[in-house]
CSV table of C-alpha atoms in Angstrom, one decimal:
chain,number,residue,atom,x,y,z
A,7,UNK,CA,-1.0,1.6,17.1
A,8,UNK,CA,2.2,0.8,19.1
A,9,UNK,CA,2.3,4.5,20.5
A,10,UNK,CA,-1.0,3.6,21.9
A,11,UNK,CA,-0.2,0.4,23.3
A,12,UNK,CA,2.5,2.0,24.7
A,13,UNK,CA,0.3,4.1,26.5
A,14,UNK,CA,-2.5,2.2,27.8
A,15,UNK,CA,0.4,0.1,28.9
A,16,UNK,CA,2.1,3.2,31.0
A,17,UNK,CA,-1.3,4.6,32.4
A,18,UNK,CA,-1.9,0.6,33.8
A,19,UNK,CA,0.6,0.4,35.1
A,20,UNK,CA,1.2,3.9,36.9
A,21,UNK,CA,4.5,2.7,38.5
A,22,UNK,CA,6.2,5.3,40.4
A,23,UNK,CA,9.2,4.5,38.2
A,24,UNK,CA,7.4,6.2,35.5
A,25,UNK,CA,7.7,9.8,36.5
A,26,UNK,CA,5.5,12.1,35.2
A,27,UNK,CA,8.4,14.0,33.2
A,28,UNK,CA,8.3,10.5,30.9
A,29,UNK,CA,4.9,10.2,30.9
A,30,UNK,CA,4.5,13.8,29.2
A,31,UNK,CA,7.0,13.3,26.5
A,32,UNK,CA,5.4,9.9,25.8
A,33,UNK,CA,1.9,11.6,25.9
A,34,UNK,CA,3.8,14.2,23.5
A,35,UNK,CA,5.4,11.5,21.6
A,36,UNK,CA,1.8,9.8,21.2
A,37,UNK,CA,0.2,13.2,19.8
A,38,UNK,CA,3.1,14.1,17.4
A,39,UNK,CA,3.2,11.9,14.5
A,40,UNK,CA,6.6,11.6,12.9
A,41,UNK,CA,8.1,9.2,10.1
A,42,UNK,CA,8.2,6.6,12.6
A,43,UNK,CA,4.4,6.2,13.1
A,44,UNK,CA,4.4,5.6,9.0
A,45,UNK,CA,6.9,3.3,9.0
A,46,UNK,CA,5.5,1.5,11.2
A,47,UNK,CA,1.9,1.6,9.8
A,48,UNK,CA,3.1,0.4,6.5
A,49,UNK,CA,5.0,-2.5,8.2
A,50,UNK,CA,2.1,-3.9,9.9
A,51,UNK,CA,-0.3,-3.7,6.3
A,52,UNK,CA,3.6,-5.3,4.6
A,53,UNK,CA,3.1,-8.1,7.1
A,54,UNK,CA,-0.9,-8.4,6.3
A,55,UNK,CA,0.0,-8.4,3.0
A,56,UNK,CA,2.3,-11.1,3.6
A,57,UNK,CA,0.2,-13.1,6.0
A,58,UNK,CA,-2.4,-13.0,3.1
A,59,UNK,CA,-0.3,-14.5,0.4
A,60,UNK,CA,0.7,-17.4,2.6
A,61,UNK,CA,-2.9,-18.5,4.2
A,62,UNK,CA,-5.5,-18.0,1.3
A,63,UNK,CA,-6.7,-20.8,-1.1
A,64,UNK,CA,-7.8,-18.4,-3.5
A,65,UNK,CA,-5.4,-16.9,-6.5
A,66,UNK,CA,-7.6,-13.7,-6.4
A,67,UNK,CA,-6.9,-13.2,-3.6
A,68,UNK,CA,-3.5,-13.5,-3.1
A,69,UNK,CA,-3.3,-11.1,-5.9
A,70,UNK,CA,-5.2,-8.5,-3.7
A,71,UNK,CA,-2.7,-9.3,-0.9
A,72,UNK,CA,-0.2,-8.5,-3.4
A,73,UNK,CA,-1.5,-5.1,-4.0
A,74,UNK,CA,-2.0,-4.7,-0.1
A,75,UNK,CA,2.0,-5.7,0.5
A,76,UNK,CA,2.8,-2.9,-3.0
A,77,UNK,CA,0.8,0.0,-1.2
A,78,UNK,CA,2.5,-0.7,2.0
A,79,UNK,CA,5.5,0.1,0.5
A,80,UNK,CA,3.9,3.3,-1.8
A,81,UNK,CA,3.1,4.7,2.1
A,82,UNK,CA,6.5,4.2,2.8
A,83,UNK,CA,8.2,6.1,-0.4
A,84,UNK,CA,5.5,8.9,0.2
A,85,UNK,CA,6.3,9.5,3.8
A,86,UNK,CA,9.8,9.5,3.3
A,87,UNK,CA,9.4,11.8,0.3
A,88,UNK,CA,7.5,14.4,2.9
A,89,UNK,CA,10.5,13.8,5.0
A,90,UNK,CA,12.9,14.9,2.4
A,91,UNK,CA,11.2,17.9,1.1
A,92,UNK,CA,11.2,19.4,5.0
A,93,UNK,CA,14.7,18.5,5.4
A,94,UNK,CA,16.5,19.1,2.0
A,95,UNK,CA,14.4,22.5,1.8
A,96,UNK,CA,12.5,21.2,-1.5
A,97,UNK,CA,15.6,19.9,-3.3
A,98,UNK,CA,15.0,16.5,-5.4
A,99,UNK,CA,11.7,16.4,-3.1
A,100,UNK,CA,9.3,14.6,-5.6
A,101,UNK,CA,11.5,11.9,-6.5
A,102,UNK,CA,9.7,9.6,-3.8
A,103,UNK,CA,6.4,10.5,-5.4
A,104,UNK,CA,7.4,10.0,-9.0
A,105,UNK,CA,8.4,6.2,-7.8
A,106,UNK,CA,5.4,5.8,-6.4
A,107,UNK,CA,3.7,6.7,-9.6
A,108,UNK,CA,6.0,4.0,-11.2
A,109,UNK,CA,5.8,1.2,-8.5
A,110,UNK,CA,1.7,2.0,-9.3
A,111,UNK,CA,1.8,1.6,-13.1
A,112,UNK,CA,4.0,-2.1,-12.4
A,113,UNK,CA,1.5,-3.1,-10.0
A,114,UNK,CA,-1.5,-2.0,-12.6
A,115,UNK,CA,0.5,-4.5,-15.5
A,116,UNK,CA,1.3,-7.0,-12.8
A,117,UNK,CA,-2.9,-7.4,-11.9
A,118,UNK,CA,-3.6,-7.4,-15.7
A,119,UNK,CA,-1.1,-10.1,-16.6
A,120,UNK,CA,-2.0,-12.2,-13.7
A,121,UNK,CA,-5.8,-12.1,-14.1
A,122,UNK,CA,-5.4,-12.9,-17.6
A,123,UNK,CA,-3.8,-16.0,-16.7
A,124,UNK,CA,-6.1,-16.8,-14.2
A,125,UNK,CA,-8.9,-16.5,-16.6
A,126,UNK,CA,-6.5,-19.0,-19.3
A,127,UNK,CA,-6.4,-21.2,-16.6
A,128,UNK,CA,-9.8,-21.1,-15.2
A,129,UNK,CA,-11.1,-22.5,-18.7
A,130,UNK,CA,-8.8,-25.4,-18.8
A,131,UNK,CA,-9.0,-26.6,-15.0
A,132,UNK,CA,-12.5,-24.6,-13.5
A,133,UNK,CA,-10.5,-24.2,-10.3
A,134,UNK,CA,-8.8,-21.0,-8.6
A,135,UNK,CA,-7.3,-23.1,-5.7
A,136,UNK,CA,-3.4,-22.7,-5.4
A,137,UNK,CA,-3.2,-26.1,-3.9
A,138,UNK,CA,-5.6,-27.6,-6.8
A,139,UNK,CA,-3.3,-26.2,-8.9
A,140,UNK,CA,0.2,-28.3,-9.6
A,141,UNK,CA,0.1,-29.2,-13.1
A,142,UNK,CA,3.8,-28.6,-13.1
A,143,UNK,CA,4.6,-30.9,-9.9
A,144,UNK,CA,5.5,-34.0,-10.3
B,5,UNK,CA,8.0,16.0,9.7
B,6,UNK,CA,5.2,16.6,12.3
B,7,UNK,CA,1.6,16.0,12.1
B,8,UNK,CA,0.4,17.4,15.5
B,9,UNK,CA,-3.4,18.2,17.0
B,10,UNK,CA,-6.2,17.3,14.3
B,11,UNK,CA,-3.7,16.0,11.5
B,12,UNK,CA,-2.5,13.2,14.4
B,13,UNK,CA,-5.8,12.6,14.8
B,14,UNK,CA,-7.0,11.9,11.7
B,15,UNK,CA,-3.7,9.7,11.0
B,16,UNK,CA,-4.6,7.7,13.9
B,17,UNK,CA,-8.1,7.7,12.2
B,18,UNK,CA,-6.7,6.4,8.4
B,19,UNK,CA,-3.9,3.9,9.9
B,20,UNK,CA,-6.7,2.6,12.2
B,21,UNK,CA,-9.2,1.6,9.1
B,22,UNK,CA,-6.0,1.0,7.2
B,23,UNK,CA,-4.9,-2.1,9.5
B,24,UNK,CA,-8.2,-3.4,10.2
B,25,UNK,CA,-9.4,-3.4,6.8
B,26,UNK,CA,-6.8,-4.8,5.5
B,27,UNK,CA,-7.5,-7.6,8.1
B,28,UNK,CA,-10.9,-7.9,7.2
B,29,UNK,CA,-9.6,-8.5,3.4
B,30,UNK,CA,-7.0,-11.4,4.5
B,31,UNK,CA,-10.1,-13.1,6.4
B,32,UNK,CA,-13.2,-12.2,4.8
B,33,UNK,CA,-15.0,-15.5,3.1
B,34,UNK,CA,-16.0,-14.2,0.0
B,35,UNK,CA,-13.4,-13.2,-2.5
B,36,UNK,CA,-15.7,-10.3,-3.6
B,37,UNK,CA,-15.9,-8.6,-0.2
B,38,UNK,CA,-11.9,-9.2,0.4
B,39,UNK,CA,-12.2,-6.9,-3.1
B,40,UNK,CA,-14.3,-4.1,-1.4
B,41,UNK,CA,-12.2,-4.4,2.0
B,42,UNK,CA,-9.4,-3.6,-0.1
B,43,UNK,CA,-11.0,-0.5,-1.5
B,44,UNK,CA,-11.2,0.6,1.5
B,45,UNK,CA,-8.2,0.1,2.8
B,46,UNK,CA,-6.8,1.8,-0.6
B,47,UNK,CA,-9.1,4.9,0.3
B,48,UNK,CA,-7.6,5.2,3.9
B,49,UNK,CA,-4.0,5.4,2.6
B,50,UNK,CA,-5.0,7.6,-0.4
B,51,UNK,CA,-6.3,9.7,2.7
B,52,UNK,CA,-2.6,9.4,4.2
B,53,UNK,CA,-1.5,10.5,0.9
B,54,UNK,CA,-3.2,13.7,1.6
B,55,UNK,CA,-2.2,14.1,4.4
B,56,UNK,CA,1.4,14.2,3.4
B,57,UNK,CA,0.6,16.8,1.2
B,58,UNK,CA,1.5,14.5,-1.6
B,59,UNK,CA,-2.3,15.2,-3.4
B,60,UNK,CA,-1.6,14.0,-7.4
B,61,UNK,CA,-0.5,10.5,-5.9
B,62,UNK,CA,-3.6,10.5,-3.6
B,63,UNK,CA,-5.3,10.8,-6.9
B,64,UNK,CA,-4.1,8.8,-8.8
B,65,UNK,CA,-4.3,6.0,-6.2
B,66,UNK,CA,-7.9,6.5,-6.0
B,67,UNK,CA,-8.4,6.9,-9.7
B,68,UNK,CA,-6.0,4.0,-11.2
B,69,UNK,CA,-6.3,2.0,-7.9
B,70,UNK,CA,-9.8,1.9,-6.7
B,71,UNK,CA,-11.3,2.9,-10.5
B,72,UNK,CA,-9.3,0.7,-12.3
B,73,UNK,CA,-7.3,-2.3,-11.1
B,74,UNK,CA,-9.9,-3.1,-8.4
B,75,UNK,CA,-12.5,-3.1,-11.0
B,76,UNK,CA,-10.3,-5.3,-12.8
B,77,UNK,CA,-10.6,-7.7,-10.1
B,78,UNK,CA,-14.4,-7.3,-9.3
B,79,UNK,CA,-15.1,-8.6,-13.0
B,80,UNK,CA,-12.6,-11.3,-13.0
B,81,UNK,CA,-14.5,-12.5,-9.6
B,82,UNK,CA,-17.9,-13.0,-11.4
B,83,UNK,CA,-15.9,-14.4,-14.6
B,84,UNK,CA,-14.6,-17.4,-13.2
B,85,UNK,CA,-17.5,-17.9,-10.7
B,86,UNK,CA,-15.5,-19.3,-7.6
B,87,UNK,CA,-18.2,-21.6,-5.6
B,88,UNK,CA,-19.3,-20.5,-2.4
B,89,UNK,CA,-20.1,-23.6,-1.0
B,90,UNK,CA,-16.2,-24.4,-1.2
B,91,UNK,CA,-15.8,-23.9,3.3
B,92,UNK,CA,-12.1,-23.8,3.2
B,93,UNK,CA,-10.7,-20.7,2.3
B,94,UNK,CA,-7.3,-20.8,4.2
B,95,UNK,CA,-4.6,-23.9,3.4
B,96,UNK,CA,-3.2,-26.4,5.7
B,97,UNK,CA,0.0,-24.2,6.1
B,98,UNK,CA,-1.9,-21.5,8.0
B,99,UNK,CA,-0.5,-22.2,11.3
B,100,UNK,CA,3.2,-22.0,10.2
B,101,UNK,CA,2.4,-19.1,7.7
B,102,UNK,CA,1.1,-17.1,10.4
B,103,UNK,CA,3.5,-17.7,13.1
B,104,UNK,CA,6.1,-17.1,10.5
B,105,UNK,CA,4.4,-13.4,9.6
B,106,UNK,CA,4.2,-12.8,13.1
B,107,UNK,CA,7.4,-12.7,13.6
B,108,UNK,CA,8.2,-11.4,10.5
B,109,UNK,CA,6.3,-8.4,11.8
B,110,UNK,CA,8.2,-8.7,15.1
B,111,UNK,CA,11.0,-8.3,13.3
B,112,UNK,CA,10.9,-5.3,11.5
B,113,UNK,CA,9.1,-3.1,14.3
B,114,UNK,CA,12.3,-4.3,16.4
B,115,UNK,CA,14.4,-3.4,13.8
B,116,UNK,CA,12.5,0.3,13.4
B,117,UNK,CA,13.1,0.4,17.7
B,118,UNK,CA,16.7,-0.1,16.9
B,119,UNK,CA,17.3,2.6,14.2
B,120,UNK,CA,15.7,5.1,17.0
B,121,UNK,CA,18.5,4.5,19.9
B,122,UNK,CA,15.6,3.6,22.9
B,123,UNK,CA,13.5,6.7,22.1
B,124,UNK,CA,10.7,5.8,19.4
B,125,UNK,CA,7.9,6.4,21.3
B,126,UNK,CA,8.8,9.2,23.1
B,127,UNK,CA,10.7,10.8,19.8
B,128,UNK,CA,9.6,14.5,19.3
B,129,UNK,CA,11.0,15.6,16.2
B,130,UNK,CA,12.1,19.5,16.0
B,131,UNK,CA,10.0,21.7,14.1
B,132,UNK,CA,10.8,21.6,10.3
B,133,UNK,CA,12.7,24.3,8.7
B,134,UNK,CA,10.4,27.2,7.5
B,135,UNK,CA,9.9,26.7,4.3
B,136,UNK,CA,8.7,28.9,1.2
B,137,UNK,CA,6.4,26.2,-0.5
B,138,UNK,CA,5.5,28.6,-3.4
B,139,UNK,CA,8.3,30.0,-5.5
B,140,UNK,CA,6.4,31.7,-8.3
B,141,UNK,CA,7.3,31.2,-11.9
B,142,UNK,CA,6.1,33.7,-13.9
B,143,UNK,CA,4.0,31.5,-16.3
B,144,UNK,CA,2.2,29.9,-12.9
B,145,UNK,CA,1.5,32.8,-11.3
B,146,UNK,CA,-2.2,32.8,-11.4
B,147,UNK,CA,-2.4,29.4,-9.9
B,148,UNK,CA,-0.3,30.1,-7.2
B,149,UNK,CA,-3.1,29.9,-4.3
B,150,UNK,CA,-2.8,26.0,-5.1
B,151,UNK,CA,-0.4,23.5,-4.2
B,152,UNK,CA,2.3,23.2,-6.4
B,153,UNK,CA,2.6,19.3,-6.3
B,154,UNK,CA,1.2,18.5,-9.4
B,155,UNK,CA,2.8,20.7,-11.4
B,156,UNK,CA,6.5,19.9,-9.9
B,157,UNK,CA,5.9,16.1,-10.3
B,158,UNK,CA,4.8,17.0,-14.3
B,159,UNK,CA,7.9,19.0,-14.9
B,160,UNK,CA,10.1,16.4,-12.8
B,161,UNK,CA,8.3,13.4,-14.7
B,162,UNK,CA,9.1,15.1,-18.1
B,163,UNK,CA,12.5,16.3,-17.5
B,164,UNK,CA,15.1,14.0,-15.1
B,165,UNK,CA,12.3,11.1,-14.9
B,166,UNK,CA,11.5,10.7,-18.7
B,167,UNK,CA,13.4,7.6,-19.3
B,168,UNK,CA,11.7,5.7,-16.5
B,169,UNK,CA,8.7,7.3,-18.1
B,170,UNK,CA,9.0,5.8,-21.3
B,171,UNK,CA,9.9,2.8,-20.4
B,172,UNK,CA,7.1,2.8,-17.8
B,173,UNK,CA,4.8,3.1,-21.0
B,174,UNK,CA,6.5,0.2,-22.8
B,175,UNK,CA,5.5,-2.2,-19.7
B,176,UNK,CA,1.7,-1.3,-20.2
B,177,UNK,CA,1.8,-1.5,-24.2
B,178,UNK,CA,3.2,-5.1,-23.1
B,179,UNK,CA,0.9,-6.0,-20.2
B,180,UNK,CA,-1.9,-4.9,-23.0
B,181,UNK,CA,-0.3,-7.1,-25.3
B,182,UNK,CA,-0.1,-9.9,-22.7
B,183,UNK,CA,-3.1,-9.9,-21.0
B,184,UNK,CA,-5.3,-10.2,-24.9
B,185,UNK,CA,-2.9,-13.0,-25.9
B,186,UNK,CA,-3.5,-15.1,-22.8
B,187,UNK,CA,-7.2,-14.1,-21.9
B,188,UNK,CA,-8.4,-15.3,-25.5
B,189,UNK,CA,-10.3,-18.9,-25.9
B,190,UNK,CA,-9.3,-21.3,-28.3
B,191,UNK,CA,-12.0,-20.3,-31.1
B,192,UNK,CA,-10.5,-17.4,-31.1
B,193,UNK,CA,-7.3,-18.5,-31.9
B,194,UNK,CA,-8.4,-20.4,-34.4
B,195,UNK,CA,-9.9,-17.6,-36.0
B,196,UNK,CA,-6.7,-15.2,-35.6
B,197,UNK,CA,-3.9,-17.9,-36.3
């Protein structure tokens, strides 16, 4: 996404600054996805994730957000597992993939757990509003 | 690593339903199509998955993920019956919240520009060291035309990873546990206690 930015911005602006020996490597850089264009896809779904948990009314669907911000971080582990595995030559290379599996299976218990006390509370008070909900404020 | 020519294409593809899906889900109205944005998005990245050659998490994300937990929220949805005709579906700290994620964002992608020395964008990796990705055991050797990820991440899961496995099995006995304790009505309890 950035990459591409990056390059509208470049072909806009066709300054002769911007000689054409940058504008290959940047049209090389653009075409030759690396780590770095993982890292930062799964930063910009983190911060959706994030953005998520902080503007919506609804506990559902912070929960959601909560999975979104969980499998930014999954994209992360796995890309820097691929990462390992080409540079270590295959030594310890599924380690990132086994935590994956793990951070998975938490964020399975996590949804159960929190539905079920959505539901609990949904009987008592009929809302799903975090704002309605302050029973422990004072 | 290097995804070059189609693979770069179809990353750009994935990371490009990815982020807007995911937008979609953060925005949508109804709490059951945030649910079926986020299968989406979870569909794209189990694409990535692929892509990485990482194909038993790819699965696993689609099965547990998309077959499972999302289902999960689906049928909590059109338990507790969330009225439509309720308009607001932000809260009043959305201004702050999002200028606050905004540059919470800012912040890491300056922070990944920093770790690269000037050249991100125009970073071309060298090509990876050649790599033999099949060494043959002889028990495996009539499965050797297919990838060997699945069968590494069993014998790593069951040999250094087992403790984390076990107790990974102990969290979902509890969450089991957990989730029928606080999900049943008062009649019930009655009935149990």
């Amino acid at each position: 996404m950035i990459n591409l930015l990056n390059h509208i911005l470049l072909i806009l602006l066709q300054s002769e600054a911007a000689s054409s020996g940058v504008k290959e490597r940047l049209l090389e850089g653009l075409f030759n996805v690396n780590i770095n264009n993982f890292l930062v896809l799964s930063s910009l779904l983190f911060v959706i994730g994030i953005a998520g948990v902080l503007t919506r009314r609804n506990v559902i669907v912070i929960f959601m957000s909560i999975e979104l911000i969980l499998n930014a971080v999954n994209i992360n582990l796995v890309a820097f597992s691929r990462y390992w595995f080409l540079q270590s030559e295959g030594k310890n290379a599924y380690m990132g993939e086994i935590f994956t599996i793990f951070v998975i299976v938490v964020a399975a218990a996590e949804a159960v757990v929190g539905l079920g006390i959505i539901i609990a509370y949904y009987r008592n008070k009929e809302t799903v509003a975090v704002d309605e909900i302050d029973l422990m404020k004072w | 690593m290097r995804l070059v020519g189609l693979e770069a294409v179809i990353f750009y593809l994935f990371a490009v339903v990815a982020i807007l899906f995911a937008i979609f889900m953060i925005t949508a109205r109804s709490a059951v199509h945030s649910a079926l944005f986020l299968i989406s998005t979870l569909v794209a990245s189990a694409g990535l998955y692929f892509l990485l050659q990482a194909e038993f998490v790819a699965g696993v994300q689609i099965l547990i993920y998309v077959g499972g937990v999302l289902v999960l929220f689906i049928f909590v949805i059109m338990l507790v019956n969330i009225k439509e005709e309720d308009t607001k579906i932000f809260n009043r700290q959305i201004l702050i919240a999002s200028i606050l994620s905004f540059f919470l964002g800012l912040g890491i992608i300056a922070i990944l520009l920093q770790t690269q020395k000037g050249n991100f964008f125009t970073l071309v990796s060298p090509l990876p060291p050649k790599i033999e990705q099949v060494q043959n055991s002889p028990n495996i050797s009539q499965s050797h035309n297919i990838s060997q990820n699945t069968i590494k991440i069993g014998q790593e899961l069951y040999t250094r990873a087992v403790l984390p496995f076990e107790i990974a099995s102990l969290v979902l006995l509890v969450a089991i546990v957990g989730a029928v304790r606080l999900a049943r009505e008062r009649k019930q309890e009655k009935i149990y206690d």
